[in-house]
Each structure stands twice: as structure tokens, then as C-alpha cells.
Coordinates of C-alpha atoms and ligand atoms in Angstrom, one line a residue:
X126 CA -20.3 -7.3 18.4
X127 CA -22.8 -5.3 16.9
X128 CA -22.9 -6.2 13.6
X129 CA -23.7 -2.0 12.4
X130 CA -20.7 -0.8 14.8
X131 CA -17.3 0.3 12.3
X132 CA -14.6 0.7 14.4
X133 CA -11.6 2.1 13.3
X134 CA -8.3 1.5 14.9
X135 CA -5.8 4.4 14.3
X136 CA -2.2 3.6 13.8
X137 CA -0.3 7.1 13.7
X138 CA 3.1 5.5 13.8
X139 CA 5.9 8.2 12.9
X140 CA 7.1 11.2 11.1
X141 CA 4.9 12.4 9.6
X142 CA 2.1 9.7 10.2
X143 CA 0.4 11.7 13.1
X144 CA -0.7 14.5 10.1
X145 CA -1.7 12.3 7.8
X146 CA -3.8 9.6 9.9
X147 CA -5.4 12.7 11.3
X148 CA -6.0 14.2 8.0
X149 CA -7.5 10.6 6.6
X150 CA -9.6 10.3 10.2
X151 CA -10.7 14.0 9.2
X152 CA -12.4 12.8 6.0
X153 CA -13.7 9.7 8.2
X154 CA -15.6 12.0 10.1
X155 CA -17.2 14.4 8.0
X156 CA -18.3 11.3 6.1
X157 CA -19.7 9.9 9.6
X158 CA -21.7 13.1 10.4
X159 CA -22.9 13.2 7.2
X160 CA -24.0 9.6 6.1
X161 CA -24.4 8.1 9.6
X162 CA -21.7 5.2 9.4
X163 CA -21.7 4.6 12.9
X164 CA -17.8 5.0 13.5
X165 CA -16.1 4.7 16.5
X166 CA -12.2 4.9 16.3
X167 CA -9.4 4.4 18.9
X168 CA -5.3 5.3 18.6
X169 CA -2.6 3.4 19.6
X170 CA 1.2 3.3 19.0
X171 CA 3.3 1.4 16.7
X172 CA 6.9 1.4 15.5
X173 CA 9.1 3.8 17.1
X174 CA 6.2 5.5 18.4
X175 CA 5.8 2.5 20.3
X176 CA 9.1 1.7 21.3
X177 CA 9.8 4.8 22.9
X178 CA 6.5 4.3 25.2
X179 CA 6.4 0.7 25.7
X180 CA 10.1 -1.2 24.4
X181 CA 7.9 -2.7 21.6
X182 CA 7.4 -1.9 18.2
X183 CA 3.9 -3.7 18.4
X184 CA 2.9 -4.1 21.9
X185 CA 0.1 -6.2 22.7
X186 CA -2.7 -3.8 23.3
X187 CA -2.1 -2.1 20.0
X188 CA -2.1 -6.1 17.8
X189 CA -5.2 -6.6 19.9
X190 CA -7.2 -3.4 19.3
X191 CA -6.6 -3.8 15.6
X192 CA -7.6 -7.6 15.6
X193 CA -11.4 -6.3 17.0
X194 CA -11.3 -3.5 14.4
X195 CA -13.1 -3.2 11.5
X196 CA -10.0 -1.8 9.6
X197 CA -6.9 -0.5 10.6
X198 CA -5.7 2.9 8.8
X199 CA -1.8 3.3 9.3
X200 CA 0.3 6.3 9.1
X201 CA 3.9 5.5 8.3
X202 CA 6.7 3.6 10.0
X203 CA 10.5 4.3 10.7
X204 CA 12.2 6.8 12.7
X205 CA 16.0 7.7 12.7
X206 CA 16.6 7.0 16.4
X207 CA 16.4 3.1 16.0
X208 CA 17.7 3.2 12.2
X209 CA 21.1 2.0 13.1
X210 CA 23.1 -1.3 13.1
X211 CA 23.3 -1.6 16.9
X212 CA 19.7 -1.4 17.3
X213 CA 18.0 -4.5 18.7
X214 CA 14.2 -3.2 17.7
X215 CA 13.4 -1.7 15.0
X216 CA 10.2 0.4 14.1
X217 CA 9.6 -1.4 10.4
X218 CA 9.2 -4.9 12.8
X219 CA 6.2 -3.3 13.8
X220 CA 4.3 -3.0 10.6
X221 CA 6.3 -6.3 9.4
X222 CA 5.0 -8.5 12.7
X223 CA 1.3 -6.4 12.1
X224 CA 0.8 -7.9 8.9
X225 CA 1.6 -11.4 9.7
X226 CA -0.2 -11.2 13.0
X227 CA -3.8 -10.5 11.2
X228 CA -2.4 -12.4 7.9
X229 CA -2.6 -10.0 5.1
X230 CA -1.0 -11.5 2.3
X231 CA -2.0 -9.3 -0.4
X232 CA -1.0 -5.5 -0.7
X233 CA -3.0 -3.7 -3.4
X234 CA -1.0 -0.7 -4.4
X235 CA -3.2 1.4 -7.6
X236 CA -1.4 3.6 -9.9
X237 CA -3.7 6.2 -12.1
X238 CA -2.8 9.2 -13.7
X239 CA -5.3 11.7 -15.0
X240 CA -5.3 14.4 -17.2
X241 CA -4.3 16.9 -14.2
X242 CA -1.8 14.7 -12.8
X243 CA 0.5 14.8 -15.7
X244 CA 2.6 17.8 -15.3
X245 CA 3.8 15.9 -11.9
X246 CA 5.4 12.8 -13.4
X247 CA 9.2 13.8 -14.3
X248 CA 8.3 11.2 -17.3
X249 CA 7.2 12.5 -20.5
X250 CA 3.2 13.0 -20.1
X251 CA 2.6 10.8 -23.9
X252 CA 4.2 7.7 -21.5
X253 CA 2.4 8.3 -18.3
X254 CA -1.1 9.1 -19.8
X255 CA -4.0 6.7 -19.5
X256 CA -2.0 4.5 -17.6
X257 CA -4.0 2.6 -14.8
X258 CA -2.3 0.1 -13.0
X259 CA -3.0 -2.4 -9.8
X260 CA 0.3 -3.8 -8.2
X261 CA -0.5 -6.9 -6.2
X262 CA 2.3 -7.5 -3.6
X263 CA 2.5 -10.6 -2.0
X264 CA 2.9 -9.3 1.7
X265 CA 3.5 -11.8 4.5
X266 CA 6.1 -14.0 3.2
X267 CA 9.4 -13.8 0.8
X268 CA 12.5 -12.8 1.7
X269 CA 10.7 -10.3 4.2
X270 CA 10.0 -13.3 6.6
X271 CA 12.3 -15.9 5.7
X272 CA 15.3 -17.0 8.1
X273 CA 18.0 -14.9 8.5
X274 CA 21.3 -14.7 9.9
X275 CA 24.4 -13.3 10.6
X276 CA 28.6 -14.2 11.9
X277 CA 31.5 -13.9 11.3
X278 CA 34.4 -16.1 10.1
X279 CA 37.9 -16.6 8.9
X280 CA 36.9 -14.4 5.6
X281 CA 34.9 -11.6 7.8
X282 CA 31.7 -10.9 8.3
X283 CA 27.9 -12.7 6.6
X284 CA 24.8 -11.9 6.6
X285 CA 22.2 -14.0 5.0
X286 CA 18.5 -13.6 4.1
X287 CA 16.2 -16.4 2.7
X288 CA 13.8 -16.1 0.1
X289 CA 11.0 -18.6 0.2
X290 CA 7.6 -19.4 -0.9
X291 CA 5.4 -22.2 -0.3
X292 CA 2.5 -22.4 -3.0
X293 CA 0.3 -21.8 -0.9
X294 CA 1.3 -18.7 -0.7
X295 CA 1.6 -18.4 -4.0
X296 CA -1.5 -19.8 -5.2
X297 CA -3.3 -17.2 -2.9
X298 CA -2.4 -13.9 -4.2
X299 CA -2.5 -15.1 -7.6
X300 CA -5.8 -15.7 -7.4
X301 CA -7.1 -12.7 -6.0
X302 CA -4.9 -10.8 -8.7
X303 CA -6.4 -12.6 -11.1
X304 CA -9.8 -12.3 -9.8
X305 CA -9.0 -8.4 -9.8
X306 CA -7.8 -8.6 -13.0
X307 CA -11.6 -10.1 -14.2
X308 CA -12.9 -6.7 -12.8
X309 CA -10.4 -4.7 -14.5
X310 CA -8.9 -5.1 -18.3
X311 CA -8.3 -8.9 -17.8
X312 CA -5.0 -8.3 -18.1
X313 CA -1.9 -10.2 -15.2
X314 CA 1.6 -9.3 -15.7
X315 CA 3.4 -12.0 -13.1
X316 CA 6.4 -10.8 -12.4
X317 CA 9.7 -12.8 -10.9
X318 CA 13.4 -13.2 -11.6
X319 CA 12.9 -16.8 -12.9
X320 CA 16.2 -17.1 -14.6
X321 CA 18.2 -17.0 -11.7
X322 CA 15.5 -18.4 -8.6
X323 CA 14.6 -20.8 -7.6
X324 CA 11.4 -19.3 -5.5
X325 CA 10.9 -17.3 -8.7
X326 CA 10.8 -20.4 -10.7
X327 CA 8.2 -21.8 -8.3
X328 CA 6.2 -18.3 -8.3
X329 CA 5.9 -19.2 -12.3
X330 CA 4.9 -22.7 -12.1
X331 CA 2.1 -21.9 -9.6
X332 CA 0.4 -18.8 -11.4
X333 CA 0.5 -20.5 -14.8
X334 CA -1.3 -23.1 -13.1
X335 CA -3.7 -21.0 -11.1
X336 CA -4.6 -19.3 -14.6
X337 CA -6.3 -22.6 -15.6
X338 CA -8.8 -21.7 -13.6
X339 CA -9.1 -17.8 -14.7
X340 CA -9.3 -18.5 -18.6
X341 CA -10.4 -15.6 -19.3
X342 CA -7.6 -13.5 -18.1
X343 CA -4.8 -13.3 -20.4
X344 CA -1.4 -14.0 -18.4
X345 CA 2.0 -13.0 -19.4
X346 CA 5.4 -13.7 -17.1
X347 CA 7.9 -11.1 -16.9
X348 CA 11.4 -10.7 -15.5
X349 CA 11.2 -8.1 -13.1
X350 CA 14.6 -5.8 -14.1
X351 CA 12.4 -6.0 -17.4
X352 CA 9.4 -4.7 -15.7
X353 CA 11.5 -1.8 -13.8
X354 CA 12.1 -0.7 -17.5
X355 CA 9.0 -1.4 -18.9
X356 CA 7.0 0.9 -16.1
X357 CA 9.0 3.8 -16.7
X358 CA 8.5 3.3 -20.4
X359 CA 5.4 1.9 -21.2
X360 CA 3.1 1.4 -18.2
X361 CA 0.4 2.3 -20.6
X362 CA 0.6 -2.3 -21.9
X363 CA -0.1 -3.1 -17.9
X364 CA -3.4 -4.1 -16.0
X365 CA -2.9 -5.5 -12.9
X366 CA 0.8 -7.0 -11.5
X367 CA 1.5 -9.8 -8.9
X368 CA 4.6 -10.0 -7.4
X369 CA 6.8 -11.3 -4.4
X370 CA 7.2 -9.2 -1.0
X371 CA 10.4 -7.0 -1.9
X372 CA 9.2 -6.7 -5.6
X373 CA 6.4 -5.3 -5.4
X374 CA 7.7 -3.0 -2.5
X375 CA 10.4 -1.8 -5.1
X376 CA 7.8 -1.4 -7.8
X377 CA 5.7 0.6 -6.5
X378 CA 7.8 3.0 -5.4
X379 CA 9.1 3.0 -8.8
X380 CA 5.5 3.7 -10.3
X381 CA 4.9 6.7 -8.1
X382 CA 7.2 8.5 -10.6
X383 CA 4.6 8.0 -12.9
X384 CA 1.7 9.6 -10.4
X385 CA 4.3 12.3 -10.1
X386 CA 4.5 11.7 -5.5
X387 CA 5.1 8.9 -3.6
X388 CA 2.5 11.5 -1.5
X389 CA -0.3 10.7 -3.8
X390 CA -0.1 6.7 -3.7
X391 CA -2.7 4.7 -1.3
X392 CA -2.7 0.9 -0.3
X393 CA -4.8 -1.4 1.1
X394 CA -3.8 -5.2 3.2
X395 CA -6.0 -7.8 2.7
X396 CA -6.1 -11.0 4.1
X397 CA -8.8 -13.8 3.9
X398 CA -10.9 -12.4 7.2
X399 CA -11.2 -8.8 8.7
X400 CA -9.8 -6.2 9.1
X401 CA -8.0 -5.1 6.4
X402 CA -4.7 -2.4 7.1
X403 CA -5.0 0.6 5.2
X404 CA -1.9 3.4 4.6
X405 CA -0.1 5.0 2.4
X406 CA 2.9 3.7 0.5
X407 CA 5.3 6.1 1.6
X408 CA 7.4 6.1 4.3
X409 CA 7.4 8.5 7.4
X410 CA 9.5 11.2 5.6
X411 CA 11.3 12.4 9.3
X412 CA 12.8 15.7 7.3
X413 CA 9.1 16.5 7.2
X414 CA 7.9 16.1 10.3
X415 CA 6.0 18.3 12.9
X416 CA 6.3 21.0 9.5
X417 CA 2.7 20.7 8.1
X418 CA 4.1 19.5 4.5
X419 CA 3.1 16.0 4.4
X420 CA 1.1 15.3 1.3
X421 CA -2.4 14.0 2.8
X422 CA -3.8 12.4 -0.7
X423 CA -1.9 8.9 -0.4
X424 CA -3.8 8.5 3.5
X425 CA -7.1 10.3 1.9
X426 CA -6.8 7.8 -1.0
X427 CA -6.2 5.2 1.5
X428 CA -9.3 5.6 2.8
X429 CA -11.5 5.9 -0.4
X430 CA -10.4 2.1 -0.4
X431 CA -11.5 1.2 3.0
X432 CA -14.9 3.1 2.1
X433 CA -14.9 1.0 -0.9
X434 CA -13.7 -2.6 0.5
X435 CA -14.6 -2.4 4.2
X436 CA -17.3 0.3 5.2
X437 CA -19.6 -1.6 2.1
X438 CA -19.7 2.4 0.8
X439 CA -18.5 2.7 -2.6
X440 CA -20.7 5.6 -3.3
X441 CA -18.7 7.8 -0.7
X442 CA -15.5 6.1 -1.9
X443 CA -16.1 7.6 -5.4
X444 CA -17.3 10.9 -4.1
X445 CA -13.9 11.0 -2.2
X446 CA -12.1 10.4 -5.0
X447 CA -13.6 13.0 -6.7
X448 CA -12.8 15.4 -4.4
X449 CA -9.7 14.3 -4.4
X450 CA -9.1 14.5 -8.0
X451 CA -10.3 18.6 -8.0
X452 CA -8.3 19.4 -5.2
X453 CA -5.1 18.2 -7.2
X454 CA -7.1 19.8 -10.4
X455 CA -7.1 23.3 -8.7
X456 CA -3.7 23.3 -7.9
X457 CA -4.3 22.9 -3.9
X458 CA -1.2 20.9 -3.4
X459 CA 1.7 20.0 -1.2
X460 CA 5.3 21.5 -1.6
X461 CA 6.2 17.3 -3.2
X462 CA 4.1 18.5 -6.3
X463 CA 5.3 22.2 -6.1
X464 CA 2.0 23.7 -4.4
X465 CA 2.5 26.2 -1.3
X466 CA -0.6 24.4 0.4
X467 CA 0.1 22.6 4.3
X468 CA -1.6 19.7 4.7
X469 CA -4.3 21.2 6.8
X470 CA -4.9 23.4 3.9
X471 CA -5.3 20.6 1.3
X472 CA -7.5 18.8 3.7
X473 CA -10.1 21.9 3.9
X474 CA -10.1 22.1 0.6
X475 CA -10.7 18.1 -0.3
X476 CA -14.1 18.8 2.9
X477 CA -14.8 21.5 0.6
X478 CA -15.1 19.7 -2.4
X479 CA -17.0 16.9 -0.8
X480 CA -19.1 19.1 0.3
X481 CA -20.1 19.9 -3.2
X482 CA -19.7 16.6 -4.7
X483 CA -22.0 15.1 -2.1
X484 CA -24.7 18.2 -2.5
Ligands
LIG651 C1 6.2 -0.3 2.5 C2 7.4 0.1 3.3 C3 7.6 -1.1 4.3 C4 8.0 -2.3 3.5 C5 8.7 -0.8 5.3 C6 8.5 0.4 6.1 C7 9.0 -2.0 6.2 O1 8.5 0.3 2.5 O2 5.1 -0.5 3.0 O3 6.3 -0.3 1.2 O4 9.1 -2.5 3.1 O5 7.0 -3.1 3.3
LIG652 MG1 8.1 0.4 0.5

């Protein structure tokens, strides 16, 4: 493949993931016409999307297409139709089998508030300011992957899911957290539930040891119903967090009520090799479907990362954020943070800013 070639798979999904993958491939193209990336995209279907067309929530041609891509930017997953007990596929297996299929065990999940962005947080704006946090979710194992099951017997029905790590896994995404950390405040806030298990116990042994090697990074353990409290009441002590699978997914949608929108929070996958997934925390919001509300900034945000971390173009990535950041600071908003704008709107107006931040 030539080596200069960027080419983006585009993973819509549902909801409202059509808007906002459009929205983020939007900013990928004035950025192309401008700077000369050389990007070449491509769409496919995934999660309901995808089972409607094809029976599969990740059919083959879509796993493929992303495993020749240089990054993969994702809408949202889930849609009502298959969200029952009696369904046999479900849309979230899609984005579940996705990130095992191109291994991306680390989910990095940022968290920054600025002067702007307090009014939005329904916490008082003394706790939220200043704070500037990196959640590090372990992503392909956990109880997200681990056996499960289900019967029936003289007592009624089961169900059983299994958490486990290997420390492998562990070791892993403890060090790139603490290698993040280095970058950052040199701060790691490891959070488990150690006192009741086992997997959590293991989780502990296995980052204190991986901290041997990252002496310089100051390491504290913490419980995590502790660290639900502690992120809506002082955020402000945290640098970067590592955590398990379900964790770090309730986490982080805890700490988007101190950013004020689950609509303003981007992630990025990462896994050893290329390509990394890109998308938004949030979900595909059905309610808001088709309506042009979706927020755009968590999939625009999204993208500032894979400028940043896989198109080798942190200049643009910081120039995106910028415009990002004026947007929100003239009030050019989505109904989720009280603005009248649609997301079409919001998008002119972050092209606009570029446009002037990139002058
Ligand atoms: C997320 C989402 C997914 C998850 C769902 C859609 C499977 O909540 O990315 O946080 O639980 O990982
Ligand atoms: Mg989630």
C-alpha cells in the first residue's frame, strides 16, 4: 500500500451516527483540501444498520475494510428494534466483536473543561474547573468478553457473566496509561473493586508491579464506588485513570457531567498495530434521530485525536480544537447544552472558525 495514502473507513452505525460521522468526515475534508492529506474514505454498515441489510451486526466486508484502513471513525451503536430479550443479534455485538477483531485494548476517553464550558456542568463550576482528565479503559476483555450463560432451574431462572483478566492484559494498558501519564501530570489513579474481586485483586498486583518500571509516576489505587464520588467532587486531584472494561465505560459517562454533554466527549481505540477506532462516547440517542440535534463536538473531537495519533498532524489537531473551543465560546451549540444551533449549523460554524484559525 502506498505508504502516503490515509484511508478512512466510515462507520455510521445508528441513530444519530449518520449526522455525526458526516459532520466529523466534513471537518476531514476541509482539512484534506486544505493541507493535502491525501484521504480517501469508504462507508460501510455496522450494528443494526448492519443487521437490517445483511443479518450481521459486523459483516465481513465491513471488519475487512476497516482492517486496510488507516483509522476507523464510528458513529454510534444501538437501535431499539433489536434492543429486546428475544433478540438473537444485537447491534452493540458489532462494536463489541470490532474491537476484538483489530485488538484495541485501550480506550482513551479525555475529560477537560474550560473556562466556557462551565456553565454546562450541572456541578458547581469551583469543582469542575481546571479539571483535566484521561480515562484509560481497558477495552477488549473483562466482564465484556468473558463466558456467559444462562437456564433455568428448580429456583427459576440464572444468568451469569464472568469477569476475568489475564495479566497480560493487565500489564498492557497499564503501561500505556502510565506512559500517558509521563506526558501528562505524572499522575495514575488505578481504579478496581479490590475488596471484593478477585480480578480486581489481580488488576492491583499487576499495575503496582508495572509501576516499577514507571518510577517516576506517582501511583495511587482506588476503589471504584470511591472514585464515582470522588469525580463528581473533586476531579480537580486526577491525572490520568486505568480501569477494567465496564469501569471505565461507567466512568466516563459519569465524567461527562463534569464537561456539561455526553455530546461534547470524544474517544479514541488503540491497539498495538493500526488502525485505531475513533467515536464518540455516547450512544446513538434514537429520540434524536433523523432531527438535526445531535451534538457534532464529541465526533469533531474524535477526530482532532485521529489528526493527532494517526494522520501524524498534531498541528491541525490543535487548530481543530481550537475551533472547537470558540464555537462552544460563542454560544453555537446544540439543544443538549441549551443552544438553538442543528448540527449542520454548528458544523459551519467550527469550518468557519478553522478557517480563521488556520489563516
Ligand atoms: C461505549 C458504549 C458501548 C460500551 C456499548 C454501545 C456497547 O456504551 O462505547 O461506551 O459499552 O462499550
Ligand atoms: Mg458507554
Amino acid at each position: 500500500m502506498d505508504s502516503s495514502r490515509k484511508h478512512i473507513v466510515l462507520l455510521p452505525g445508528d441513530g444519530i451516527g449518520p449526522e455525526i460521522v458526516q459532520a466529523g468526515w466534513q471537518v476531514l475534508q476541509w482539512l484534506d483540501a486544505r493541507f493535502e492529506f491525501g484521504l480517501s474514505s469508504e462507508t460501510h454498515a455496522v450494528g443494526g444498520a448492519a443487521i437490517a441489510e445483511t443479518g450481521s451486526p459486523l459483516p465481513a466486508s465491513t471488519l475487512e475494510a476497516c482492517k486496510g484502513a488507516t483509522a476507523v471513525l464510528l458513529g454510534a451503536v444501538g437501535d431499539p428494534r433489536y434492543d429486546n430479550p428475544q433478540a438473537e443479534v444485537r447491534p452493540e455485538q458489532g462494536l463489541l466483536t470490532l474491537r476484538q477483531e483489530l485488538q484495541l485494548f485501550a480506550n482513551i476517553r479525555p475529560v477537560k473543561t474550560s473556562e466556557g464550558s462551565l456553565r454546562w456542568s450541572p456541578l458547581k463550576p469551583e469543582r469542575v474547573e481546571g479539571v483535566d482528565l484521561l480515562i484509560v479503559r481497558e477495552l477488549t476483555g473483562g466482564i465484556y468478553f468473558g463466558d456467559r450463560a444462562r437456564g433455568s432451574d428448580e429456583s427459576g431462572r440464572w444468568a451469569q457473566d464472568t469477569m476475568r483478566y489475564s495479566e497480560g492484559e493487565i500489564q498492557r494498558v497499564a503501561r500505556l496509561a502510565f506512559s500517558l501519564a509521563r506526558s501528562r501530570r505524572k499522575k495514575l489513579t488505578s481504579v478496581d473493586k479490590a475488596n471484593v474481586l478477585h480480578s480486581s485483586r489481580l488488576w492491583r498486583e499487576v499495575v503496582t508491579e508495572v509501576h516499577k518500571d514507571f518510577a517516576d509516576i506517582t501511583l495511587e489505587h482506588q476503589l471504584v464506588d470511591s472514585c464515582a464520588m470522588r469525580l463528581i467532587d473533586d476531579a480537580q486531584s486526577m491525572d490520568v485513570i486505568v480501569t477494567s472494561n465496564m469501569f471505565g465505560d461507567i466512568l466516563s459517562d459519569e465524567s461527562a457531567a463534569i464537561a456539561g454533554s455526553l455530546g461534547l466527549l470524544p474517544s479514541a481505540s488503540w491497539g498495538s498495530a493500526a488502525p485505531a477506532l475513533y467515536e464518540p462516547i455516547h450512544g446513538s440517542a434514537p429520540a434524536l434521530a433523523g432531527k438535526g440535534l445531535a451534538n457534532p463536538m464529541a465526533t469533531i473531537s474524535s477526530v482532532s485525536l485521529m489528526l493527532r495519533h494517526s494522520l501524524n498532524a498534531a498541528e491541525q489537531a490543535s487548530a481543530l480544537d481550537r475551533a472547537v473551543a470558540l464555537t462552544l465560546d460563542a454560544g453555537v451549540c446544540t439543544p443538549d447544552l441549551g443552544g438553538h444551533s442543528s448540527t449542520q449549523e454548528v458544523v459551519q460554524v467550527v469550518l468557519q472558525q478553522l478557517e480563521e484559525v488556520c489563516a
